[in-house]
CSV table of C-alpha atoms in Angstrom, one decimal:
chain,number,residue,atom,x,y,z
A,1,MET,CA,77.2,-137.0,274.8
A,2,VAL,CA,79.9,-136.4,272.3
A,3,ARG,CA,79.3,-135.7,268.6
A,4,GLU,CA,82.0,-136.0,265.9
A,5,GLN,CA,82.1,-133.4,263.1
A,6,TYR,CA,84.2,-133.9,260.1
A,7,LEU,CA,85.7,-130.9,258.3
A,8,THR,CA,87.8,-130.7,255.1
A,9,THR,CA,91.1,-128.7,254.9
A,10,THR,CA,93.8,-128.2,252.2
A,11,ASP,CA,97.3,-129.3,252.8
A,12,GLU,CA,100.5,-128.0,251.1
A,13,SER,CA,100.0,-130.2,248.1
A,14,GLY,CA,96.6,-128.8,247.5
A,15,ALA,CA,94.8,-132.0,248.4
A,16,LEU,CA,91.8,-132.1,250.6
A,17,ALA,CA,92.2,-133.9,254.0
A,18,PRO,CA,89.4,-134.6,256.5
A,19,VAL,CA,89.8,-133.1,260.0
A,20,THR,CA,87.9,-134.6,263.0
A,21,ASP,CA,86.4,-132.0,265.4
A,22,TYR,CA,85.0,-133.2,268.9
A,23,ILE,CA,82.1,-131.1,270.3
A,24,TYR,CA,81.0,-131.9,274.0
A,25,MET,CA,77.3,-131.4,274.9
A,26,ILE,CA,76.7,-131.6,278.7
A,27,GLY,CA,73.2,-132.2,280.2
A,28,ILE,CA,70.7,-134.7,281.7
A,29,TYR,CA,68.2,-136.2,279.4
A,30,GLY,CA,65.6,-138.9,279.5
A,31,TRP,CA,64.4,-140.6,282.7
A,32,ARG,CA,67.2,-138.9,284.8
A,33,LYS,CA,65.8,-135.5,283.9
A,34,ARG,CA,62.3,-136.5,284.8
A,35,CYS,CA,63.5,-137.9,288.2
A,36,LEU,CA,65.3,-134.7,288.9
A,37,TYR,CA,62.2,-132.6,288.2
A,38,LEU,CA,60.2,-134.9,290.4
A,39,PHE,CA,62.6,-134.6,293.3
A,40,VAL,CA,62.7,-130.8,293.1
A,41,LEU,CA,58.9,-130.8,293.0
A,42,LEU,CA,58.8,-133.0,296.1
A,43,LEU,CA,61.2,-130.7,298.0
A,44,LEU,CA,59.0,-127.8,297.1
A,45,ILE,CA,55.9,-129.6,298.4
A,46,ILE,CA,57.7,-130.4,301.6
A,47,LEU,CA,58.8,-126.8,302.0
A,48,VAL,CA,55.2,-125.5,301.5
A,49,VAL,CA,53.8,-128.1,304.0
A,50,ASN,CA,56.4,-127.2,306.6
A,51,PHE,CA,55.7,-123.5,306.2
A,52,ALA,CA,52.0,-124.2,306.5
A,53,LEU,CA,52.5,-126.3,309.6
A,54,THR,CA,54.7,-123.6,311.2
A,55,ILE,CA,52.0,-121.0,310.6
A,56,TRP,CA,49.3,-123.4,312.0
A,57,ILE,CA,51.4,-124.1,315.2
A,58,LEU,CA,52.0,-120.4,315.7
A,59,ARG,CA,48.2,-119.7,315.4
A,60,VAL,CA,47.2,-122.7,317.6
A,61,MET,CA,49.8,-122.0,320.4
A,62,TRP,CA,49.1,-118.3,320.2
A,63,PHE,CA,52.6,-117.2,319.9
A,64,ASN,CA,53.1,-113.4,320.2
A,65,THR,CA,55.8,-110.9,321.2
A,66,GLU,CA,55.1,-111.4,324.9
A,67,GLY,CA,55.0,-115.1,325.1
A,68,MET,CA,52.8,-118.0,324.1
A,69,GLY,CA,49.0,-117.7,324.6
A,70,TYR,CA,48.3,-117.5,328.4
A,71,LEU,CA,52.0,-118.0,329.1
A,72,GLN,CA,53.8,-114.6,329.2
A,73,VAL,CA,57.5,-114.1,329.6
A,74,ASN,CA,58.6,-111.0,331.6
A,75,GLU,CA,61.5,-109.9,333.6
A,76,ASP,CA,60.3,-111.5,336.8
A,77,GLY,CA,59.7,-114.9,335.2
A,78,LEU,CA,56.7,-116.6,333.6
A,79,ARG,CA,53.1,-115.6,334.0
A,80,LEU,CA,50.5,-118.2,333.3
A,81,GLU,CA,46.8,-117.4,333.1
A,82,GLY,CA,43.9,-119.9,333.5
A,83,GLU,CA,44.2,-123.6,334.1
A,84,SER,CA,47.2,-125.7,333.0
A,85,ASP,CA,48.1,-129.4,332.9
A,86,PHE,CA,51.6,-130.6,333.7
A,87,LEU,CA,52.5,-134.1,332.5
A,88,PHE,CA,56.0,-134.1,334.0
A,89,PRO,CA,57.7,-132.6,337.1
A,90,VAL,CA,57.8,-128.8,337.4
A,91,TYR,CA,60.9,-127.1,338.8
A,92,ALA,CA,60.5,-123.6,340.0
A,93,GLN,CA,61.9,-121.3,342.7
A,94,GLU,CA,58.6,-119.6,343.5
A,95,ILE,CA,54.9,-120.1,342.4
A,96,ASP,CA,52.5,-117.2,343.1
A,97,SER,CA,48.8,-116.8,342.3
A,98,ARG,CA,47.1,-113.5,341.2
A,99,GLU,CA,46.2,-111.1,344.0
A,100,ASP,CA,42.5,-111.6,343.5
A,101,SER,CA,42.4,-115.4,343.3
A,102,ALA,CA,43.7,-118.5,345.1
A,103,LEU,CA,46.3,-120.9,343.9
A,104,LEU,CA,44.8,-124.4,343.3
A,105,VAL,CA,46.8,-127.5,342.6
A,106,HIS,CA,44.8,-130.6,341.4
A,107,SER,CA,46.0,-134.1,340.6
A,108,SER,CA,44.2,-137.4,339.9
A,109,GLU,CA,46.9,-139.3,342.0
A,110,ASN,CA,48.8,-137.1,344.4
A,111,VAL,CA,50.5,-133.7,344.7
A,112,THR,CA,54.1,-133.8,345.9
A,113,LEU,CA,56.3,-130.8,346.7
A,114,ASN,CA,60.0,-131.4,347.1
A,115,ALA,CA,62.8,-129.2,348.3
A,116,ARG,CA,66.4,-130.1,347.4
A,117,ASN,CA,69.8,-128.9,348.4
A,118,ALA,CA,72.8,-128.1,346.1
A,119,ASN,CA,73.6,-131.8,345.7
A,120,GLY,CA,70.1,-132.6,344.6
A,121,ASP,CA,69.1,-134.5,347.7
A,122,VAL,CA,65.6,-134.1,349.0
A,123,THR,CA,65.6,-132.1,352.3
A,124,GLY,CA,61.9,-131.5,352.7
A,125,SER,CA,58.8,-133.0,351.1
A,126,VAL,CA,55.0,-132.6,351.3
A,127,SER,CA,52.8,-135.2,349.6
A,128,VAL,CA,49.0,-135.1,349.4
A,129,GLY,CA,47.4,-138.2,348.1
A,130,PRO,CA,43.8,-139.6,347.8
A,131,ASN,CA,43.9,-141.3,351.2
A,132,GLN,CA,46.6,-139.5,353.2
A,133,ALA,CA,48.9,-136.5,353.5
A,134,GLU,CA,52.6,-137.0,354.4
A,135,GLY,CA,55.3,-134.5,355.3
A,136,PHE,CA,59.1,-135.0,355.5
A,137,GLY,CA,61.5,-132.5,357.0
A,138,GLN,CA,63.6,-131.6,360.0
A,139,TYR,CA,60.8,-129.7,361.6
A,140,PHE,CA,57.3,-128.5,360.9
A,141,ASN,CA,56.2,-124.9,361.7
A,142,ILE,CA,53.0,-123.0,361.2
A,143,SER,CA,53.0,-119.2,361.7
A,144,SER,CA,50.2,-116.6,361.7
A,145,ASN,CA,49.9,-113.5,359.5
A,146,HIS,CA,51.7,-111.5,362.2
A,147,ASP,CA,54.7,-114.0,362.2
A,148,GLU,CA,53.7,-115.6,365.5
A,149,ASN,CA,54.4,-119.2,366.0
A,150,VAL,CA,51.1,-121.2,366.1
A,151,PHE,CA,52.3,-124.8,365.9
A,152,TYR,CA,55.8,-126.3,365.9
A,153,ALA,CA,56.9,-129.9,365.8
A,154,ASP,CA,60.2,-131.7,365.5
A,155,VAL,CA,61.8,-134.9,366.8
A,156,ASN,CA,61.8,-133.6,370.4
A,157,GLY,CA,58.1,-132.8,370.6
A,158,ALA,CA,55.2,-130.6,369.4
A,159,VAL,CA,54.4,-127.1,370.7
A,160,VAL,CA,51.1,-125.2,370.4
A,161,GLY,CA,52.4,-121.6,370.6
A,162,LYS,CA,49.3,-119.4,370.3
A,163,GLY,CA,45.9,-119.5,372.1
A,164,LYS,CA,44.3,-122.8,372.8
A,165,LEU,CA,44.4,-126.4,371.5
A,166,ARG,CA,40.7,-127.2,371.0
A,167,VAL,CA,39.6,-130.8,370.4
A,168,THR,CA,36.0,-130.8,369.0
A,169,GLY,CA,35.6,-134.6,368.3
A,170,PRO,CA,32.7,-136.4,370.1
A,171,GLU,CA,35.1,-138.9,371.6
A,172,GLY,CA,37.6,-136.3,372.8
A,173,ALA,CA,41.3,-136.8,372.5
A,174,ILE,CA,43.4,-140.0,373.3
A,175,PHE,CA,47.0,-139.6,374.5
A,176,GLU,CA,49.2,-142.7,374.7
A,177,HIS,CA,51.8,-141.0,376.9
A,178,SER,CA,51.9,-138.1,379.3
A,179,VAL,CA,50.6,-134.6,378.5
A,180,ARG,CA,52.1,-131.4,379.9
A,181,THR,CA,49.8,-128.4,380.0
A,182,PRO,CA,49.0,-125.6,382.4
A,183,MET,CA,45.2,-126.0,382.0
A,184,VAL,CA,42.6,-128.5,380.8
A,185,LYS,CA,39.3,-126.9,380.2
A,186,ALA,CA,36.0,-127.9,378.6
A,187,VAL,CA,34.1,-125.8,376.1
A,188,LEU,CA,31.2,-123.7,377.3
A,189,ASN,CA,28.2,-125.7,378.5
A,190,LYS,CA,30.0,-129.0,378.0
A,191,GLU,CA,31.4,-131.5,380.6
A,192,LEU,CA,35.1,-132.2,381.1
A,193,LYS,CA,36.0,-135.9,381.6
A,194,LEU,CA,39.4,-137.3,382.3
A,195,GLU,CA,39.4,-141.1,381.9
A,196,SER,CA,41.8,-144.0,381.7
A,197,PRO,CA,39.8,-147.1,380.8
A,198,THR,CA,42.5,-149.8,381.4
A,199,ARG,CA,45.3,-148.0,383.3
A,200,SER,CA,45.8,-145.4,386.0
A,201,LEU,CA,45.3,-141.6,385.7
A,202,SER,CA,47.6,-139.3,387.6
A,203,MET,CA,47.9,-135.5,387.8
A,204,ASP,CA,51.2,-134.1,389.1
A,205,ALA,CA,52.2,-130.5,389.6
A,206,PRO,CA,55.0,-129.0,391.8
A,207,LYS,CA,52.8,-126.2,393.2
A,208,GLY,CA,49.4,-127.9,393.4
A,209,VAL,CA,46.6,-129.4,391.3
A,210,HIS,CA,43.4,-127.3,391.2
A,211,VAL,CA,40.1,-128.9,390.1
A,212,LYS,CA,37.3,-126.4,389.8
A,213,ALA,CA,33.7,-126.5,388.6
A,214,LEU,CA,32.2,-123.0,388.5
A,215,ALA,CA,28.6,-124.1,387.6
A,216,GLY,CA,28.4,-127.8,388.2
A,217,ASN,CA,29.7,-130.9,390.0
A,218,VAL,CA,33.0,-132.6,390.2
A,219,ASP,CA,32.6,-136.4,390.0
A,220,VAL,CA,35.5,-138.8,390.7
A,221,THR,CA,34.6,-142.5,390.0
A,222,ALA,CA,36.8,-145.5,390.4
A,223,HIS,CA,36.3,-149.3,390.2
A,224,PHE,CA,38.4,-149.9,393.3
A,225,ASP,CA,39.8,-147.3,395.7
A,226,ILE,CA,40.2,-143.5,395.6
A,227,GLN,CA,43.1,-142.4,397.6
A,228,LEU,CA,43.8,-138.8,398.7
A,229,HIS,CA,47.4,-138.6,399.9
A,230,SER,CA,49.4,-135.7,401.2
A,231,THR,CA,53.1,-136.2,402.1
A,232,ALA,CA,53.6,-133.0,404.1
A,233,GLY,CA,50.3,-131.3,404.4
A,234,LEU,CA,46.6,-131.5,405.3
A,235,LEU,CA,43.5,-132.8,403.6
A,236,ILE,CA,41.0,-129.9,403.8
A,237,LEU,CA,37.4,-130.3,402.8
A,238,ASP,CA,36.1,-126.7,402.6
A,239,ALA,CA,32.4,-126.6,401.7
A,240,GLU,CA,29.1,-125.5,403.0
A,241,SER,CA,28.2,-129.1,403.7
A,242,VAL,CA,30.2,-132.4,403.5
A,243,ARG,CA,28.1,-135.5,402.9
A,244,LEU,CA,29.1,-139.2,403.0
A,245,PRO,CA,25.8,-140.8,402.1
A,246,THR,CA,26.9,-144.5,401.9
A,247,LEU,CA,28.9,-144.9,405.1
A,248,PRO,CA,28.1,-148.1,406.9
A,249,VAL,CA,25.9,-147.9,410.0
A,250,GLY,CA,27.2,-149.4,413.2
A,251,GLU,CA,25.0,-151.5,415.5
A,252,ALA,CA,24.7,-149.8,418.9
A,253,SER,CA,22.3,-150.4,421.9
A,254,ASP,CA,18.8,-149.1,421.7
A,255,GLU,CA,19.2,-146.8,424.6
A,256,PHE,CA,18.1,-143.3,423.9
A,257,HIS,CA,17.5,-144.2,420.3
A,258,GLY,CA,14.0,-142.9,420.5
A,259,ILE,CA,15.1,-139.4,421.2
A,260,TYR,CA,18.1,-139.3,418.8
A,261,ASN,CA,16.6,-141.6,416.1
A,262,THR,CA,17.4,-139.1,413.3
A,263,TYR,CA,20.9,-138.2,414.5
A,264,TYR,CA,24.2,-140.0,413.8
A,265,GLU,CA,27.8,-139.6,414.7
A,266,VAL,CA,30.8,-140.3,412.6
A,267,CYS,CA,33.3,-142.8,414.0
A,268,VAL,CA,36.9,-143.4,413.0
A,269,CYS,CA,38.6,-146.8,413.4
A,270,PRO,CA,42.3,-147.1,414.1
A,271,SER,CA,42.8,-148.2,410.5
A,272,GLY,CA,41.2,-145.0,409.3
A,273,LYS,CA,37.9,-146.5,408.3
A,274,LEU,CA,34.8,-144.3,408.8
A,275,PHE,CA,31.4,-145.4,409.8
A,276,ILE,CA,28.3,-143.8,411.4
A,277,SER,CA,26.5,-144.8,414.5
A,278,LYS,CA,23.2,-143.6,416.0
A,279,ALA,CA,23.8,-140.8,418.3
A,280,ALA,CA,22.9,-140.9,422.0
A,281,VAL,CA,23.7,-138.9,425.1
A,282,THR,CA,27.2,-140.4,425.1
A,283,SER,CA,29.2,-141.7,422.1
A,284,THR,CA,28.1,-145.0,420.7
A,285,CYS,CA,31.2,-145.6,418.5
A,286,SER,CA,32.7,-148.0,421.0
A,287,GLU,CA,29.5,-149.9,421.2
A,288,SER,CA,29.2,-150.3,417.5
A,289,GLN,CA,32.7,-151.7,416.9
A,290,ASP,CA,32.2,-151.8,413.2
A,291,CYS,CA,36.0,-151.7,412.5
């Protein structure tokens, strides 16, 4: 705003002459001044609200000199007390629990652990879901507390390295292919059964196959034939008594049968078939001719 002020001066002739003097007055007046004050007041309110929210966040999140609430920052890394929820993936080099408690990981869907190389490619993964557990890696190894190999598996096979492999299911174990083991043994007071419902069952060993029952019987059952074959050895039946209860009985003459009615003799056919015939003073196998 400019205001004009008129002053009177005297010239050389002594006459009065008016002189115009301009005075500049700088400022904001009217509605502009009120808008400026309102804007400053609004900034002050926003500043106070931000300061109050900052104090509230610090109190709620429990910020302190050591960390944030149960999350403490130290030289070794982060220390988290209590239960925590993670909404996104967690990247860490090592996760340890306290010495007096276990480490529990829960998820409503699944829990996945991935190991990556320098290029970011996944080299190993373990995923536990609601219906199944999956693992991905070059090999799988389980060791004991004494660093002894308990179980090892890779593309070439699986190895049980310590103690025994015990199968406790009521139906036993089913193997689709061959099994190589030095011993197959049943648990105490239980029966051991080796069965192939639709195919053949074979046991091979370069130095012999031993079947032993210390406190029971050994039963071999087949729908068709049972063959005991030795390529370069003998078939030895070493027992206190050997019984063949269902051998066919040959028909011999009735001579001397009254004396030897309860005695029989074992006959062998040229084909190898066995049968029994009622014993007499002389052999009755030729008379029976049950071959």
